[in-house]
CSV table of C-alpha atoms in Angstrom, one decimal:
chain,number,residue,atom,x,y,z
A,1,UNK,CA,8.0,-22.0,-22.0
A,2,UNK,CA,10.7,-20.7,-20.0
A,3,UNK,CA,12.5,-18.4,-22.3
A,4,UNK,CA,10.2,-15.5,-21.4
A,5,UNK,CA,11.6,-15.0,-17.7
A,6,UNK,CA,14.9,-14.3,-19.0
A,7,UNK,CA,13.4,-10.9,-20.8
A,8,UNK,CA,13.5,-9.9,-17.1
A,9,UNK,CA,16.8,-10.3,-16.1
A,10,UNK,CA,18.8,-7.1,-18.4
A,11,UNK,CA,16.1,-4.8,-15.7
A,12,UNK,CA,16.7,-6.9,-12.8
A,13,UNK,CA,20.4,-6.1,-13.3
A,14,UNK,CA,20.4,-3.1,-14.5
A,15,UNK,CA,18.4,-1.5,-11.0
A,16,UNK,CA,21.0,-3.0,-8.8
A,17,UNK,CA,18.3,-5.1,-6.3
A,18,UNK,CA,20.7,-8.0,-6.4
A,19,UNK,CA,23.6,-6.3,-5.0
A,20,UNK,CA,20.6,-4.8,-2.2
A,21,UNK,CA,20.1,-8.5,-1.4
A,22,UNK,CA,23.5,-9.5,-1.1
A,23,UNK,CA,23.9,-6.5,1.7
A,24,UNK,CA,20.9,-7.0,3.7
A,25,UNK,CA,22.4,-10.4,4.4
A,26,UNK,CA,18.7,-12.9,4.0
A,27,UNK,CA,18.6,-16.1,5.2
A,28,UNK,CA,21.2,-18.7,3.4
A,29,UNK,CA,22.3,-22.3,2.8
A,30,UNK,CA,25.7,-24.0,2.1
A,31,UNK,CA,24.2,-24.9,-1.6
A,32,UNK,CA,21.8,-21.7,-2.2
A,33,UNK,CA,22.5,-18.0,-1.4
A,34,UNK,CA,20.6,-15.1,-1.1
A,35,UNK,CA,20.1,-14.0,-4.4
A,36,UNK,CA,19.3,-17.6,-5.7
A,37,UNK,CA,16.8,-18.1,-3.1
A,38,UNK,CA,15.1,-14.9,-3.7
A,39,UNK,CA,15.1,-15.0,-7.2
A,40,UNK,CA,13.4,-18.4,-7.1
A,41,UNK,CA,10.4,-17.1,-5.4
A,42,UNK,CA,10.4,-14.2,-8.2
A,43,UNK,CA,10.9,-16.6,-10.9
A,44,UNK,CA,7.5,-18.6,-10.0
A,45,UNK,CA,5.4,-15.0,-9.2
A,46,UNK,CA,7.2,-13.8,-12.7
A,47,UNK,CA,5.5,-16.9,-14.9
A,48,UNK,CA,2.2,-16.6,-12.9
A,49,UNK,CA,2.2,-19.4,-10.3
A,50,UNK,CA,0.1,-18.6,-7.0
A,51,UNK,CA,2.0,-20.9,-4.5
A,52,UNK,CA,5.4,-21.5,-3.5
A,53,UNK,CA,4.7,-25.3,-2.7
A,54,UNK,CA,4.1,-25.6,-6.3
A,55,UNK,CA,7.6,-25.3,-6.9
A,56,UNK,CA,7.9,-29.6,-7.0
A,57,UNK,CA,6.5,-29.1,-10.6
A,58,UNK,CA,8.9,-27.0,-12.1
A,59,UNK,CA,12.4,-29.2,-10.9
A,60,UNK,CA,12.7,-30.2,-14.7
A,61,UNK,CA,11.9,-27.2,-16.4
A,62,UNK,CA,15.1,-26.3,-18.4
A,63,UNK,CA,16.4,-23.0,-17.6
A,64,UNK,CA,14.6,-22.0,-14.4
A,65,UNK,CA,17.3,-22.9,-12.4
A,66,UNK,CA,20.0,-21.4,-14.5
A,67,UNK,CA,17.7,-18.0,-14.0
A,68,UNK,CA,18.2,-17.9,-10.0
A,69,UNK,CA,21.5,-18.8,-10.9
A,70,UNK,CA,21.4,-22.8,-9.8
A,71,UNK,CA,21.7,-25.9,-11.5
A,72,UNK,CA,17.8,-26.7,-10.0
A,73,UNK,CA,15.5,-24.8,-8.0
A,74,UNK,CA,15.5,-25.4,-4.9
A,75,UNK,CA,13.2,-28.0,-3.0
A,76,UNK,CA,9.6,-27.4,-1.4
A,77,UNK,CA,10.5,-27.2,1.9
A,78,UNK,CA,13.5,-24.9,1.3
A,79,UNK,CA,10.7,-22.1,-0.4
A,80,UNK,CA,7.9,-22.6,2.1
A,81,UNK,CA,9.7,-21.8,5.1
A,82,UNK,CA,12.4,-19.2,3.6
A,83,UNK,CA,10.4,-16.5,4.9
A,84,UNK,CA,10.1,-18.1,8.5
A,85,UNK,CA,13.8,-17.5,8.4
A,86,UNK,CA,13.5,-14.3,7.9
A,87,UNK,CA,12.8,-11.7,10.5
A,88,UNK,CA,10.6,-8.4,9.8
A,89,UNK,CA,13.5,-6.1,10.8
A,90,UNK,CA,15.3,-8.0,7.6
A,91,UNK,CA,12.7,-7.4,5.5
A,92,UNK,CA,11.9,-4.0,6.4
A,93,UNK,CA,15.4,-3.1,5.7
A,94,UNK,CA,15.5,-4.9,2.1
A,95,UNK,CA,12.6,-2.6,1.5
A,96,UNK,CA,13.9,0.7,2.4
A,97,UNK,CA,17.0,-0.1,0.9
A,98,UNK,CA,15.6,-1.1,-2.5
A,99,UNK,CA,13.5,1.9,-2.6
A,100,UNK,CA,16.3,4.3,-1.9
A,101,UNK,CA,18.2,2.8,-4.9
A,102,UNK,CA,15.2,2.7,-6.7
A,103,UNK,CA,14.5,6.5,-6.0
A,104,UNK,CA,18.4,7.9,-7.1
A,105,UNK,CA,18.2,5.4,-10.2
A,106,UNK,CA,15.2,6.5,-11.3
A,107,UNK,CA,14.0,9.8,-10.0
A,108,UNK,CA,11.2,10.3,-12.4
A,109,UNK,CA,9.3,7.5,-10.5
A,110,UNK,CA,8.9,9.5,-7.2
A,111,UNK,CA,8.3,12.8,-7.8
A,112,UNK,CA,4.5,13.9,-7.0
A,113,UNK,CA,3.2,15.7,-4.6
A,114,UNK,CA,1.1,13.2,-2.8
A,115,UNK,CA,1.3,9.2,-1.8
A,116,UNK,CA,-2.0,7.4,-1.5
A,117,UNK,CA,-2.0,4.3,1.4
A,118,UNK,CA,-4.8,2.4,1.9
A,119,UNK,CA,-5.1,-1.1,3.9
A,120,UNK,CA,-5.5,-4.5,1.9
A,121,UNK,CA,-6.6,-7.8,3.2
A,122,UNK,CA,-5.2,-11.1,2.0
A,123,UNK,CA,-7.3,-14.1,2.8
A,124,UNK,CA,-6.0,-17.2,4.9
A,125,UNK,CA,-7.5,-20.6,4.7
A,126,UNK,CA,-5.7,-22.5,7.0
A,127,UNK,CA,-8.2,-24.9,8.8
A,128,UNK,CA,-6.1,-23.8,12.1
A,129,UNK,CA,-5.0,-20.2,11.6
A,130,UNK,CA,-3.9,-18.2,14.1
A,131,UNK,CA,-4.3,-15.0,12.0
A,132,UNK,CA,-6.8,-12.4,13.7
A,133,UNK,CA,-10.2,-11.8,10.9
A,134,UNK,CA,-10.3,-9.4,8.8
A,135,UNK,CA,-12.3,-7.3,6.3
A,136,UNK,CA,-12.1,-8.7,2.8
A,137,UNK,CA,-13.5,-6.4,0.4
A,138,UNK,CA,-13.4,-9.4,-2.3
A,139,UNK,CA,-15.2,-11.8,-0.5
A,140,UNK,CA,-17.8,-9.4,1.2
A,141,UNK,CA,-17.1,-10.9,4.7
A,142,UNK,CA,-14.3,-10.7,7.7
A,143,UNK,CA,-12.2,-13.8,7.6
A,144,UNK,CA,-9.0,-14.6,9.0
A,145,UNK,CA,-6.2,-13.4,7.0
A,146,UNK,CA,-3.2,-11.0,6.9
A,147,UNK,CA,-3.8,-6.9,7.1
A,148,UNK,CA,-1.1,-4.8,5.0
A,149,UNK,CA,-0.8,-1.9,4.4
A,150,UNK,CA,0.6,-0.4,0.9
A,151,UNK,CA,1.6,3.3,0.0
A,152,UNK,CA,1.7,4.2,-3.3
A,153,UNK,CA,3.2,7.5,-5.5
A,154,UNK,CA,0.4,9.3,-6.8
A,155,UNK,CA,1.9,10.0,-9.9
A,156,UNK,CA,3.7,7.2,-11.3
A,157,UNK,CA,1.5,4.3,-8.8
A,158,UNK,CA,4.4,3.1,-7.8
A,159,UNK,CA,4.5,1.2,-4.4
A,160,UNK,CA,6.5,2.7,-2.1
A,161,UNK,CA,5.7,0.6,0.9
A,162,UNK,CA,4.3,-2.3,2.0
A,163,UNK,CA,3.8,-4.1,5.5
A,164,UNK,CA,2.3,-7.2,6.5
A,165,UNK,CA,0.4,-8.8,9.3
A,166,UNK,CA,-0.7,-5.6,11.0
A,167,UNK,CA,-3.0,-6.5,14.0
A,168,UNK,CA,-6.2,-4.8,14.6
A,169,UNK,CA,-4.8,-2.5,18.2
A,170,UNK,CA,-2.2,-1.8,16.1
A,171,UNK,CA,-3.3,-0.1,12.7
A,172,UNK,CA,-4.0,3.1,13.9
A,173,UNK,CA,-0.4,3.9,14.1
A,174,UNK,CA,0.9,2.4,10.6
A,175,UNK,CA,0.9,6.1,9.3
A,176,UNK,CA,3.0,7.2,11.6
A,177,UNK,CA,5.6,3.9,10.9
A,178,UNK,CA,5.3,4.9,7.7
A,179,UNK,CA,6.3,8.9,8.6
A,180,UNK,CA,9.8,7.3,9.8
A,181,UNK,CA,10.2,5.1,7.3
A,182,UNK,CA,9.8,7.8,4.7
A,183,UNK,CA,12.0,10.2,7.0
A,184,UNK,CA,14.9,7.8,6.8
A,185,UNK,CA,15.3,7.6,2.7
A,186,UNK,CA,14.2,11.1,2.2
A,187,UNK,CA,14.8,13.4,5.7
A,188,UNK,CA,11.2,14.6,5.6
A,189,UNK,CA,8.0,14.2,4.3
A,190,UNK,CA,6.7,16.5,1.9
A,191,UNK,CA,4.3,15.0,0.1
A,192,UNK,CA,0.5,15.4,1.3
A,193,UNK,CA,-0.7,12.2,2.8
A,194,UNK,CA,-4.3,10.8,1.2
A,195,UNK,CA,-6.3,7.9,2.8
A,196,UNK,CA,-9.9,6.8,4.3
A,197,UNK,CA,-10.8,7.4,7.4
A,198,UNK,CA,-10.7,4.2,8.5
A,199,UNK,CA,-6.8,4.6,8.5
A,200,UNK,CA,-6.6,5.9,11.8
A,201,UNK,CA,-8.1,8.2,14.5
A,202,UNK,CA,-8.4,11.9,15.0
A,203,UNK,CA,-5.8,11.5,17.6
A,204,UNK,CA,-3.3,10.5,14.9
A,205,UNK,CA,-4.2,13.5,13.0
A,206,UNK,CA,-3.5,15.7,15.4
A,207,UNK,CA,0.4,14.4,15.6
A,208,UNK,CA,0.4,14.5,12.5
A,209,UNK,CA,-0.6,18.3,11.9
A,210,UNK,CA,2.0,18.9,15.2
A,211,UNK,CA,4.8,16.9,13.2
A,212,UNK,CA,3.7,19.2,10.1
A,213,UNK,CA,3.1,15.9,8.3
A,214,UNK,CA,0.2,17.7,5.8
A,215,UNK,CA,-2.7,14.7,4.7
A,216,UNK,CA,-6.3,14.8,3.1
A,217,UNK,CA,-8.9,12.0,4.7
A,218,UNK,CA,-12.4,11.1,5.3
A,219,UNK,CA,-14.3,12.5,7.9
A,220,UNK,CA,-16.6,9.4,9.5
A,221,UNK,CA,-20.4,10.5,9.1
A,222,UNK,CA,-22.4,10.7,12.5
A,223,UNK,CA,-26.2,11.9,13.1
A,224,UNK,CA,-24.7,15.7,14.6
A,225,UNK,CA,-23.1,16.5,11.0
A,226,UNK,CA,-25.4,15.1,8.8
A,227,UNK,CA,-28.1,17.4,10.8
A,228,UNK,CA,-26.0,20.2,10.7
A,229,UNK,CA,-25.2,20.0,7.0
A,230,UNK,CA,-29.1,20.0,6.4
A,231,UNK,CA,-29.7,23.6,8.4
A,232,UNK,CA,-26.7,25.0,6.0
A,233,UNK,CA,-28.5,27.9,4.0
A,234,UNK,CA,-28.3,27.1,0.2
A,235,UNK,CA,-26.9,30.3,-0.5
A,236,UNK,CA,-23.5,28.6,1.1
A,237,UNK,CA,-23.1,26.2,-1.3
A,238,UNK,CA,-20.4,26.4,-3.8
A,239,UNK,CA,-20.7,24.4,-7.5
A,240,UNK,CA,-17.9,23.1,-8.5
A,241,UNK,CA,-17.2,21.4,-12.2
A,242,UNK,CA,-14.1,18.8,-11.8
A,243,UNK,CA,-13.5,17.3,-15.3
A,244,UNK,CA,-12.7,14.3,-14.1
A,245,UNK,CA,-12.7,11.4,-16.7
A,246,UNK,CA,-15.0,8.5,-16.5
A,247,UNK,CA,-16.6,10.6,-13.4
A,248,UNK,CA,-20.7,10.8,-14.2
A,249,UNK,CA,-21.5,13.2,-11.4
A,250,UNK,CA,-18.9,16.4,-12.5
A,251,UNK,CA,-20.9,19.4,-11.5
A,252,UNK,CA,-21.0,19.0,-7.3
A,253,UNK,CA,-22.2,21.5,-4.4
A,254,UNK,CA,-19.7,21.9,-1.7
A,255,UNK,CA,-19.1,23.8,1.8
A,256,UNK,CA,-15.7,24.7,3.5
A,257,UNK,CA,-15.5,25.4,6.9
A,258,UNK,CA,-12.7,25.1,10.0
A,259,UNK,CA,-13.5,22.9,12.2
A,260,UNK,CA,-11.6,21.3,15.4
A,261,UNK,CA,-12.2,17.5,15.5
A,262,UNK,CA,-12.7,15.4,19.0
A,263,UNK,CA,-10.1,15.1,21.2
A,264,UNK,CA,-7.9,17.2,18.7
A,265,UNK,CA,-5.9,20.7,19.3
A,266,UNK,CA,-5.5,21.6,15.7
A,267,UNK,CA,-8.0,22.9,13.3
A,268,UNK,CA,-8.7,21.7,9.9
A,269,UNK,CA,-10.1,22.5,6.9
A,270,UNK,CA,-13.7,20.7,6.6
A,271,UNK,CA,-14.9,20.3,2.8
A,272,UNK,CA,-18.6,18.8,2.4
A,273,UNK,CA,-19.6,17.5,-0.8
A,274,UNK,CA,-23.2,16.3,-2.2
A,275,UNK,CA,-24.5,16.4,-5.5
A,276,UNK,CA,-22.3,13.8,-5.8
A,277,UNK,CA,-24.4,10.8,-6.4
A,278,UNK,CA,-24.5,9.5,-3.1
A,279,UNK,CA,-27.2,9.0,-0.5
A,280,UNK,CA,-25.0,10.9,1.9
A,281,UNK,CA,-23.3,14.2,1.7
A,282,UNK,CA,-18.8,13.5,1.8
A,283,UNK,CA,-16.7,15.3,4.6
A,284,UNK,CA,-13.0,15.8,3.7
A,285,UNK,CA,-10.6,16.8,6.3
A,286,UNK,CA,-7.2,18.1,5.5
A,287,UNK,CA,-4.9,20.2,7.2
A,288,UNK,CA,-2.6,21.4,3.7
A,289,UNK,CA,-4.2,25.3,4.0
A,290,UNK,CA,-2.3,26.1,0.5
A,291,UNK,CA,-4.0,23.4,-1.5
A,292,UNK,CA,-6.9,25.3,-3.8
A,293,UNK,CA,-10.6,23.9,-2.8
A,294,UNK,CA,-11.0,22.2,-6.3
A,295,UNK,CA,-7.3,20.2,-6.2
A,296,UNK,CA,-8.2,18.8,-3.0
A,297,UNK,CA,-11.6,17.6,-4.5
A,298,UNK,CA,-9.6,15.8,-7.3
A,299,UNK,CA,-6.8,14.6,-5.4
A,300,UNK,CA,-8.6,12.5,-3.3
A,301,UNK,CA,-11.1,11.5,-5.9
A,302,UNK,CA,-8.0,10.0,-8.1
A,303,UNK,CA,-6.9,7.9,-4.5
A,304,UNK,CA,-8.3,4.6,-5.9
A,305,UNK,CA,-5.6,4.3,-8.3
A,306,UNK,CA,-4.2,2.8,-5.2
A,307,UNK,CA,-6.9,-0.1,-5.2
A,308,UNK,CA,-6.4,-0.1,-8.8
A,309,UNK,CA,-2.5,-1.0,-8.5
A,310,UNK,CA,-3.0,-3.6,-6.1
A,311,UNK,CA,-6.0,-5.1,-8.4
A,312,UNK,CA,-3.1,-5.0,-10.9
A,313,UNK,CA,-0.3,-6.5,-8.7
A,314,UNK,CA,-2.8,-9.3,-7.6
A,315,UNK,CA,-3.6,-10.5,-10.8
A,316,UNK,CA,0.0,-10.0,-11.9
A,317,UNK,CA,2.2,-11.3,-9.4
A,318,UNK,CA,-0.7,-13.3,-7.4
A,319,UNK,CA,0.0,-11.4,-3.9
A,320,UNK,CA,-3.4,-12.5,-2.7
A,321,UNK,CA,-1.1,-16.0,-2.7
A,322,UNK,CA,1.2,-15.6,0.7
A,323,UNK,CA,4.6,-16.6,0.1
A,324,UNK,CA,4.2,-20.1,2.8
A,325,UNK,CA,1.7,-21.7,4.2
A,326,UNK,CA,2.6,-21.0,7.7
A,327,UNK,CA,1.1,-18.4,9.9
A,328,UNK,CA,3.9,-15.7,9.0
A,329,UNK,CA,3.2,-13.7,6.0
A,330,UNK,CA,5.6,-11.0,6.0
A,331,UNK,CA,6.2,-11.9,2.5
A,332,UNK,CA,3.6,-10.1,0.8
């Protein structure tokens, strides 16, 4: 059963993460070193075990040690609290510096035009956690549990970026970590931004326009623009066909418009759709002015390939699993 993990070692080598490891200097022991220790934790995600602490059942499996590049994997303890060892300023540079590689060795990967990012909730069951609740879209309830946020290219659904245990005051400003972040592996950000409202606030938009930072979002519905959209004359409305597969409702009505948002400097460009096949007409804001009317429309219809791609990661690698047990979870 454990010749299959070895299939993934000619592309683990071949991309040159190992040597990104090695550099970014991770936690160590006198018997087990970086690399071992990391690719342990991959090993057990790669064969589709949720939990580090089940590690203990795996210490005579043949092979899995000689894949991490040990005689035997290491011990329980040694997993579970390998990420308490590690700080976020490690991890943050492991990432960036695996992407950058990633990006020159394989170009292809990370060439659109836009990068979906979207927030994503990962459940704690700790009888004493310290974690803050959140939202969990599977479960249908806030809970306590870890907020991350993931950014994704459009085209290829790769993840770009990732960050875990984002509190509450402090999501508002992950685009804009994310802005720097990109900044540093690329020197500017060219690709349109695409996300839900919920992201962040007008206020962020408007640094974002000033930082020329171009993004398409939600408008949040209130009782002034879902009255105002009612006194529009019908003679206003535009149909629009988006072929669109899958999509039932293709033939839409929609209205564009300039608007300044509260609190905000900066105009934008308002889209309202309905026809749609919801209750409530759908307010787009974006500030990319050479985008046509209709590639806005499908570029942020297409934006839950993000939540598909984690769906996908979930299942795969089990990331609704945190890496410990303890009340750090930067390992996701």
């Amino acid at each position: 059963p454990s010749i299959g993990i070895f299939f993934f070692l000619p592309y683990i080598l071949k991309s040159g993460i190992l040597d990104v490891v090695k550099r970014c200097a991770l936690p160590e022991s006198s018997d087990i070193d970086s690399t071992g220790a990391c690719l342990s934790m991959l090993l057990l995600k790669l064969i589709g075990n949720k939990r580090l602490s089940h590690i203990g059942a795996y210490d005579q499996e043949p092979g899995f040690g000689s894949f991490a590049g040990l005689n035997v994997l290491p011990k329980q303890t040694y997993m579970n609290t390998y990420s308490c060892r590690c700080s976020e300023t490690q991890l943050m540079e492991l990432q960036k510096d695996i992407i950058s590689l990633l990006q020159k060795s394989y170009p292809a990967f990370y060439k659109s035009d836009f990068i979906n990012l979207d927030f994503h909730s990962i459940p704690h069951y700790g009888e004493k956690s310290q974690m803050e609740k959140v939202w969990c879209g599977a479960r249908g309830k806030s809970m306590k549990g870890a907020n991350t946020i993931v950014a994704q290219d459009s085209q290829s659904n790769m993840l770009i970026y990732t960050k875990a245990d984002i509190l509450r005051r402090e999501e508002s400003n992950e685009i804009k970590k994310f802005v720097n972040y990109w900044k540093t592996i690329k020197g500017d950000v060219n690709e349109t931004l695409v996300f839900d409202c919920k992201l962040t606030t007008y206020n962020i938009l408007d640094e974002l326009s000033d930082d020329h930072v171009k993004f398409i979002t939600l408008r949040k519905r209130n009782a002034t623009i879902l009255k105002d959209t009612v006194l529009i004359p019908k003679k206003e409305w535009k149909k629009i066909y988006l072929n669109i597969p899958k999509r039932k409702h293709k033939r839409i009505s929609v209205h564009e418009k300039t608007v300044k948002l509260r609190g905000c400097k900066n105009t934008f460009r308002q889209i309202i759709i309905k026809d749609h096949g919801r209750l409530n007409p759908t307010f787009i804001v974006t500030n990319n002015e050479k985008l046509p009317l209709k590639d806005v429309l499908k570029v942020y219809a297409k934006r839950w390939r993000v939540e598909n791609k984690l769906a996908e990661m979930i299942s795969f690698f089990n990331l609704n699993a945190p890496f410990i047990t303890a009340y750090d979870s930067h390992s996701f």
